[in-house]
């Protein structure tokens, strides 16, 4: 369950944008990846701030979770079970062994030359990068279309966007940075 | 006064109904046949409705009220971006079609934002070619009440405004429906369908009011009578565009190029009058079409005498 904090001058706008974000996250299948959201909406000042804290996904996903491995003569044969991890696994293998040693035989089959199966099985994949890009997409979908002047702040767990229509003021930036800092600290330290 | 109704039934002996409609001086506006089922949108003199209903019952079909038949309505959003389309704008347009209206969906070029939102003269002129316009304006009270109302301020056709926040009234519009803001999914919950019904009701009221105004100084002929004459034109018969003739409350849109066919249209004979004498024929702002605005009885008879 995503925890929402709403602040603003119009109750309808706040509630409707909370509902919109919930539907967008659900539509994209990433509701479980968000821990906390703070929305600051002040239409009278044309200010829209959204800050989102990503849920810690725990440990990285081990390779045996997403693929079967088999030791063969001259290397290891990998059969991918979860296709959504295929691009990350491939780029990881390229990075580790070089492109010339990694052969993608079919969409879901990879052969790595000269790599022992134990070493391959030890690989762990980080889903965070993809989550971040999906959450950024959700935030862009939510932001009102007319608010084109935007500043973004992000670290590993928190992403904050401040948007306005004409000129970004120092006050807006300061408020967004404050929201961003508080979001990093977490609710108990607010 | 003509009434526009829809017959929904089978094809068996439907010729008897078609003959009866012709006998009472009515018209077939649209005919859709799917295998053995047929849907007819008809315009008949109001006093002959019991006759048509009796015949429809005899044939095992039914007569349905289509209060918005014979109208073309524009549903307008601030832009064509995914923030506004397809929901709820297309949902509204689709719902109005169930009541017989022909609807179009339009996005303004620069309608988004607060201080930066604007509407061009060309966009206004295009909107004014329709019978009524529905403006979808979003979730922020401050934005709607201060800036967005200027989008439709000068539009000369009835405007129904649809917004998210609950407001008592808004200036410059004929009707207001609150509680429909931005959506990211189809309006299919019962309360959302109730809102779509409310929008349709407001549009019906606005159109009825327009029809009553027209009846005070009635049109020289009903648009469907001109449609009947236009259907004999070769250009209309070979036109492949969907619904080549669209009825309006006070005229028609014919989807044939104005420049190429204006002479032929002007000379078209309707009840012994040339079309140019009983209607104003002009180029359409959108696509290769022609607009026909029917003059009132007073205008035509004053000129004839």
Short mmCIF file of N, CA, C and O in Angstrom, two decimals, chain A residues 10 12-14 16-17 19-21 23-24 27 41-46 48 137 140-148 150 165-166, chain B residues 78-84 112-117 138-143 163-166 179-185 189 192:
data_model
loop_
_atom_site.label_atom_id
_atom_site.label_comp_id
_atom_site.label_asym_id
_atom_site.label_seq_id
_atom_site.Cartn_x
_atom_site.Cartn_y
_atom_site.Cartn_z
N UNK A 10 -6.30 23.04 -2.92
CA UNK A 10 -7.58 22.54 -3.43
C UNK A 10 -7.73 21.05 -3.13
O UNK A 10 -6.96 20.24 -3.64
N UNK A 12 -10.09 18.90 -3.92
CA UNK A 12 -10.48 18.03 -5.05
C UNK A 12 -9.26 17.67 -5.89
O UNK A 12 -9.07 16.51 -6.28
N UNK A 13 -8.43 18.69 -6.17
CA UNK A 13 -7.25 18.46 -7.01
C UNK A 13 -6.31 17.44 -6.35
O UNK A 13 -5.82 16.52 -7.00
N UNK A 14 -6.12 17.58 -5.03
CA UNK A 14 -5.22 16.67 -4.32
C UNK A 14 -5.74 15.23 -4.37
O UNK A 14 -5.01 14.30 -4.70
N UNK A 16 -7.97 13.95 -6.42
CA UNK A 16 -8.05 13.39 -7.77
C UNK A 16 -6.67 13.00 -8.28
O UNK A 16 -6.52 11.98 -8.95
N UNK A 17 -5.63 13.78 -7.93
CA UNK A 17 -4.28 13.42 -8.38
C UNK A 17 -3.74 12.21 -7.62
O UNK A 17 -2.98 11.43 -8.18
N UNK A 19 -5.68 9.74 -6.67
CA UNK A 19 -6.38 8.64 -7.32
C UNK A 19 -5.75 8.35 -8.69
O UNK A 19 -5.54 7.18 -9.07
N UNK A 20 -5.44 9.44 -9.44
CA UNK A 20 -4.82 9.27 -10.76
C UNK A 20 -3.50 8.51 -10.66
O UNK A 20 -3.24 7.59 -11.44
N UNK A 21 -2.68 8.90 -9.68
CA UNK A 21 -1.38 8.25 -9.53
C UNK A 21 -1.55 6.78 -9.16
O UNK A 21 -0.85 5.91 -9.69
N UNK A 23 -4.01 4.87 -9.98
CA UNK A 23 -4.44 4.14 -11.18
C UNK A 23 -3.29 3.97 -12.16
O UNK A 23 -3.15 2.93 -12.80
N UNK A 24 -2.44 5.02 -12.29
CA UNK A 24 -1.31 4.93 -13.23
C UNK A 24 -0.35 3.83 -12.77
O UNK A 24 0.09 3.00 -13.56
N UNK A 27 -1.89 0.52 -13.35
CA UNK A 27 -1.91 0.25 -14.78
C UNK A 27 -0.55 -0.24 -15.27
O UNK A 27 -0.44 -1.12 -16.11
N UNK A 41 0.31 20.55 -4.24
CA UNK A 41 -0.36 21.15 -5.40
C UNK A 41 -0.96 22.49 -4.98
O UNK A 41 -1.85 22.53 -4.12
N UNK A 42 -0.45 23.56 -5.57
CA UNK A 42 -1.01 24.89 -5.29
C UNK A 42 -1.34 25.57 -6.60
O UNK A 42 -0.51 26.28 -7.18
N UNK A 43 -2.56 25.35 -7.12
CA UNK A 43 -2.90 25.93 -8.43
C UNK A 43 -2.83 27.46 -8.45
O UNK A 43 -2.55 28.05 -9.50
N UNK A 44 -3.08 28.11 -7.30
CA UNK A 44 -3.03 29.58 -7.28
C UNK A 44 -1.61 30.09 -7.57
O UNK A 44 -1.44 31.17 -8.11
N UNK A 45 -0.59 29.30 -7.22
CA UNK A 45 0.80 29.69 -7.51
C UNK A 45 1.34 28.96 -8.74
O UNK A 45 2.49 29.14 -9.11
N UNK A 46 0.51 28.11 -9.33
CA UNK A 46 0.92 27.20 -10.41
C UNK A 46 2.15 26.39 -9.99
O UNK A 46 3.19 26.39 -10.65
N UNK A 48 3.44 22.53 -8.67
CA UNK A 48 3.13 21.10 -8.54
C UNK A 48 4.42 20.38 -8.16
O UNK A 48 5.40 20.41 -8.90
N UNK A 137 8.48 7.50 -15.54
CA UNK A 137 7.45 7.53 -16.57
C UNK A 137 6.08 7.80 -15.95
O UNK A 137 5.29 8.61 -16.45
N UNK A 140 5.80 11.43 -15.02
CA UNK A 140 5.59 12.27 -16.21
C UNK A 140 4.16 12.16 -16.72
O UNK A 140 3.60 13.11 -17.23
N UNK A 141 3.59 10.97 -16.60
CA UNK A 141 2.19 10.80 -17.01
C UNK A 141 1.27 11.60 -16.12
O UNK A 141 0.24 12.09 -16.55
N UNK A 142 1.63 11.70 -14.84
CA UNK A 142 0.76 12.38 -13.88
C UNK A 142 0.84 13.90 -13.98
O UNK A 142 -0.17 14.58 -13.90
N UNK A 143 2.04 14.42 -14.18
CA UNK A 143 2.23 15.88 -14.14
C UNK A 143 1.32 16.59 -15.14
O UNK A 143 1.21 16.16 -16.28
N UNK A 144 0.64 17.66 -14.74
CA UNK A 144 -0.23 18.39 -15.67
C UNK A 144 0.56 18.82 -16.91
O UNK A 144 1.70 19.26 -16.80
N UNK A 145 -0.11 18.68 -18.05
CA UNK A 145 0.58 18.88 -19.32
C UNK A 145 1.12 20.30 -19.50
O UNK A 145 2.14 20.52 -20.13
N UNK A 146 0.38 21.25 -18.91
CA UNK A 146 0.78 22.65 -19.13
C UNK A 146 1.99 23.09 -18.31
O UNK A 146 2.58 24.14 -18.60
N UNK A 147 2.34 22.32 -17.29
CA UNK A 147 3.46 22.74 -16.43
C UNK A 147 4.78 22.22 -17.02
O UNK A 147 5.26 21.14 -16.69
N UNK A 148 5.31 23.00 -17.93
CA UNK A 148 6.45 22.54 -18.73
C UNK A 148 7.80 22.86 -18.11
O UNK A 148 8.81 22.30 -18.50
N UNK A 150 10.31 22.39 -15.48
CA UNK A 150 10.44 21.35 -14.44
C UNK A 150 11.88 21.22 -13.95
O UNK A 150 12.82 21.42 -14.72
N UNK A 165 4.57 26.70 -14.57
CA UNK A 165 4.24 27.02 -15.96
C UNK A 165 5.19 28.03 -16.59
O UNK A 165 5.61 27.86 -17.72
N UNK A 166 5.52 29.10 -15.84
CA UNK A 166 6.35 30.17 -16.43
C UNK A 166 7.78 30.11 -15.95
O UNK A 166 8.61 29.43 -16.53
N UNK B 78 -8.27 20.13 -24.02
CA UNK B 78 -7.21 21.14 -24.13
C UNK B 78 -6.14 20.78 -25.15
O UNK B 78 -5.60 21.65 -25.81
N UNK B 79 -5.80 19.49 -25.26
CA UNK B 79 -4.85 19.06 -26.29
C UNK B 79 -5.21 17.63 -26.68
O UNK B 79 -6.12 17.04 -26.11
N UNK B 80 -4.45 17.10 -27.64
CA UNK B 80 -4.67 15.70 -28.01
C UNK B 80 -3.72 14.78 -27.24
O UNK B 80 -3.59 13.60 -27.56
N UNK B 81 -3.04 15.33 -26.23
CA UNK B 81 -2.06 14.55 -25.47
C UNK B 81 -2.70 13.45 -24.64
O UNK B 81 -3.92 13.46 -24.42
N UNK B 82 -1.88 12.51 -24.17
CA UNK B 82 -2.44 11.37 -23.44
C UNK B 82 -2.99 11.77 -22.07
O UNK B 82 -3.66 10.99 -21.42
N UNK B 83 -2.72 13.02 -21.63
CA UNK B 83 -3.31 13.49 -20.38
C UNK B 83 -4.82 13.66 -20.51
O UNK B 83 -5.53 13.60 -19.53
N UNK B 84 -5.29 13.89 -21.73
CA UNK B 84 -6.72 14.18 -21.94
C UNK B 84 -7.43 13.14 -22.79
O UNK B 84 -8.64 13.06 -22.79
N UNK B 112 -3.55 23.63 -23.30
CA UNK B 112 -3.08 23.19 -21.98
C UNK B 112 -2.45 24.35 -21.22
O UNK B 112 -2.07 25.35 -21.81
N UNK B 113 -2.34 24.15 -19.91
CA UNK B 113 -1.70 25.17 -19.08
C UNK B 113 -2.69 26.16 -18.53
O UNK B 113 -3.90 26.05 -18.75
N UNK B 114 -2.15 27.12 -17.79
CA UNK B 114 -3.01 28.09 -17.14
C UNK B 114 -2.95 29.42 -17.86
O UNK B 114 -3.83 29.75 -18.63
N UNK B 115 -1.86 30.16 -17.65
CA UNK B 115 -1.73 31.46 -18.32
C UNK B 115 -1.43 31.29 -19.81
O UNK B 115 -1.63 32.20 -20.59
N UNK B 116 -0.91 30.13 -20.18
CA UNK B 116 -0.49 29.95 -21.58
C UNK B 116 -1.58 29.34 -22.45
O UNK B 116 -1.38 29.20 -23.65
N UNK B 117 -2.74 28.97 -21.86
CA UNK B 117 -3.74 28.31 -22.70
C UNK B 117 -4.42 29.32 -23.62
O UNK B 117 -4.65 30.47 -23.25
N UNK B 138 -10.72 20.06 -16.87
CA UNK B 138 -9.73 19.62 -15.88
C UNK B 138 -10.10 19.73 -14.41
O UNK B 138 -11.26 19.93 -14.06
N UNK B 139 -9.06 19.64 -13.56
CA UNK B 139 -9.26 19.38 -12.13
C UNK B 139 -9.05 20.59 -11.21
O UNK B 139 -9.31 20.48 -10.03
N UNK B 140 -8.48 21.67 -11.71
CA UNK B 140 -8.11 22.78 -10.82
C UNK B 140 -9.13 23.92 -10.88
O UNK B 140 -9.31 24.55 -11.92
N UNK B 141 -9.78 24.19 -9.76
CA UNK B 141 -10.80 25.25 -9.69
C UNK B 141 -10.19 26.59 -10.11
O UNK B 141 -10.77 27.32 -10.92
N UNK B 142 -9.04 26.90 -9.53
CA UNK B 142 -8.36 28.17 -9.78
C UNK B 142 -8.13 28.38 -11.29
O UNK B 142 -8.38 29.44 -11.83
N UNK B 143 -7.68 27.33 -11.91
CA UNK B 143 -7.34 27.37 -13.34
C UNK B 143 -8.60 27.52 -14.20
O UNK B 143 -8.66 28.34 -15.11
N UNK B 163 -16.14 19.74 -15.89
CA UNK B 163 -14.95 19.98 -15.05
C UNK B 163 -14.93 18.98 -13.88
O UNK B 163 -15.95 18.34 -13.59
N UNK B 164 -13.80 18.92 -13.20
CA UNK B 164 -13.67 18.02 -12.06
C UNK B 164 -14.27 18.59 -10.79
O UNK B 164 -15.17 17.99 -10.20
N UNK B 165 -13.79 19.76 -10.33
CA UNK B 165 -14.27 20.27 -9.04
C UNK B 165 -15.74 20.69 -9.06
O UNK B 165 -16.26 21.03 -10.13
N UNK B 166 -16.37 20.62 -7.88
CA UNK B 166 -17.79 21.00 -7.79
C UNK B 166 -17.92 22.52 -7.72
O UNK B 166 -17.40 23.15 -6.80
N UNK B 179 -17.53 17.03 -11.61
CA UNK B 179 -17.22 15.67 -11.13
C UNK B 179 -16.59 14.78 -12.18
O UNK B 179 -16.41 13.58 -11.96
N UNK B 180 -16.26 15.34 -13.35
CA UNK B 180 -15.55 14.54 -14.36
C UNK B 180 -14.23 15.26 -14.66
O UNK B 180 -14.20 16.22 -15.43
N UNK B 181 -13.18 14.82 -14.01
CA UNK B 181 -11.87 15.44 -14.23
C UNK B 181 -11.02 14.58 -15.14
O UNK B 181 -11.54 13.85 -15.98
N UNK B 182 -9.69 14.67 -14.92
CA UNK B 182 -8.79 13.83 -15.72
C UNK B 182 -9.03 12.36 -15.38
O UNK B 182 -9.31 12.02 -14.24
N UNK B 183 -8.91 11.52 -16.39
CA UNK B 183 -9.09 10.07 -16.17
C UNK B 183 -7.96 9.34 -16.87
O UNK B 183 -7.47 9.80 -17.90
N UNK B 184 -7.60 8.20 -16.30
CA UNK B 184 -6.60 7.38 -16.99
C UNK B 184 -7.17 6.04 -17.40
O UNK B 184 -6.47 5.16 -17.86
N UNK B 185 -8.45 5.88 -17.20
CA UNK B 185 -9.09 4.63 -17.59
C UNK B 185 -10.53 4.91 -18.01
O UNK B 185 -11.05 6.00 -17.76
N UNK B 189 -17.55 2.69 -14.22
CA UNK B 189 -18.20 2.45 -12.93
C UNK B 189 -19.59 3.08 -12.96
O UNK B 189 -19.83 4.00 -13.74
N UNK B 192 -19.69 6.76 -12.69
CA UNK B 192 -19.14 7.44 -13.87
C UNK B 192 -20.15 7.40 -15.02
O UNK B 192 -20.31 8.38 -15.75
#
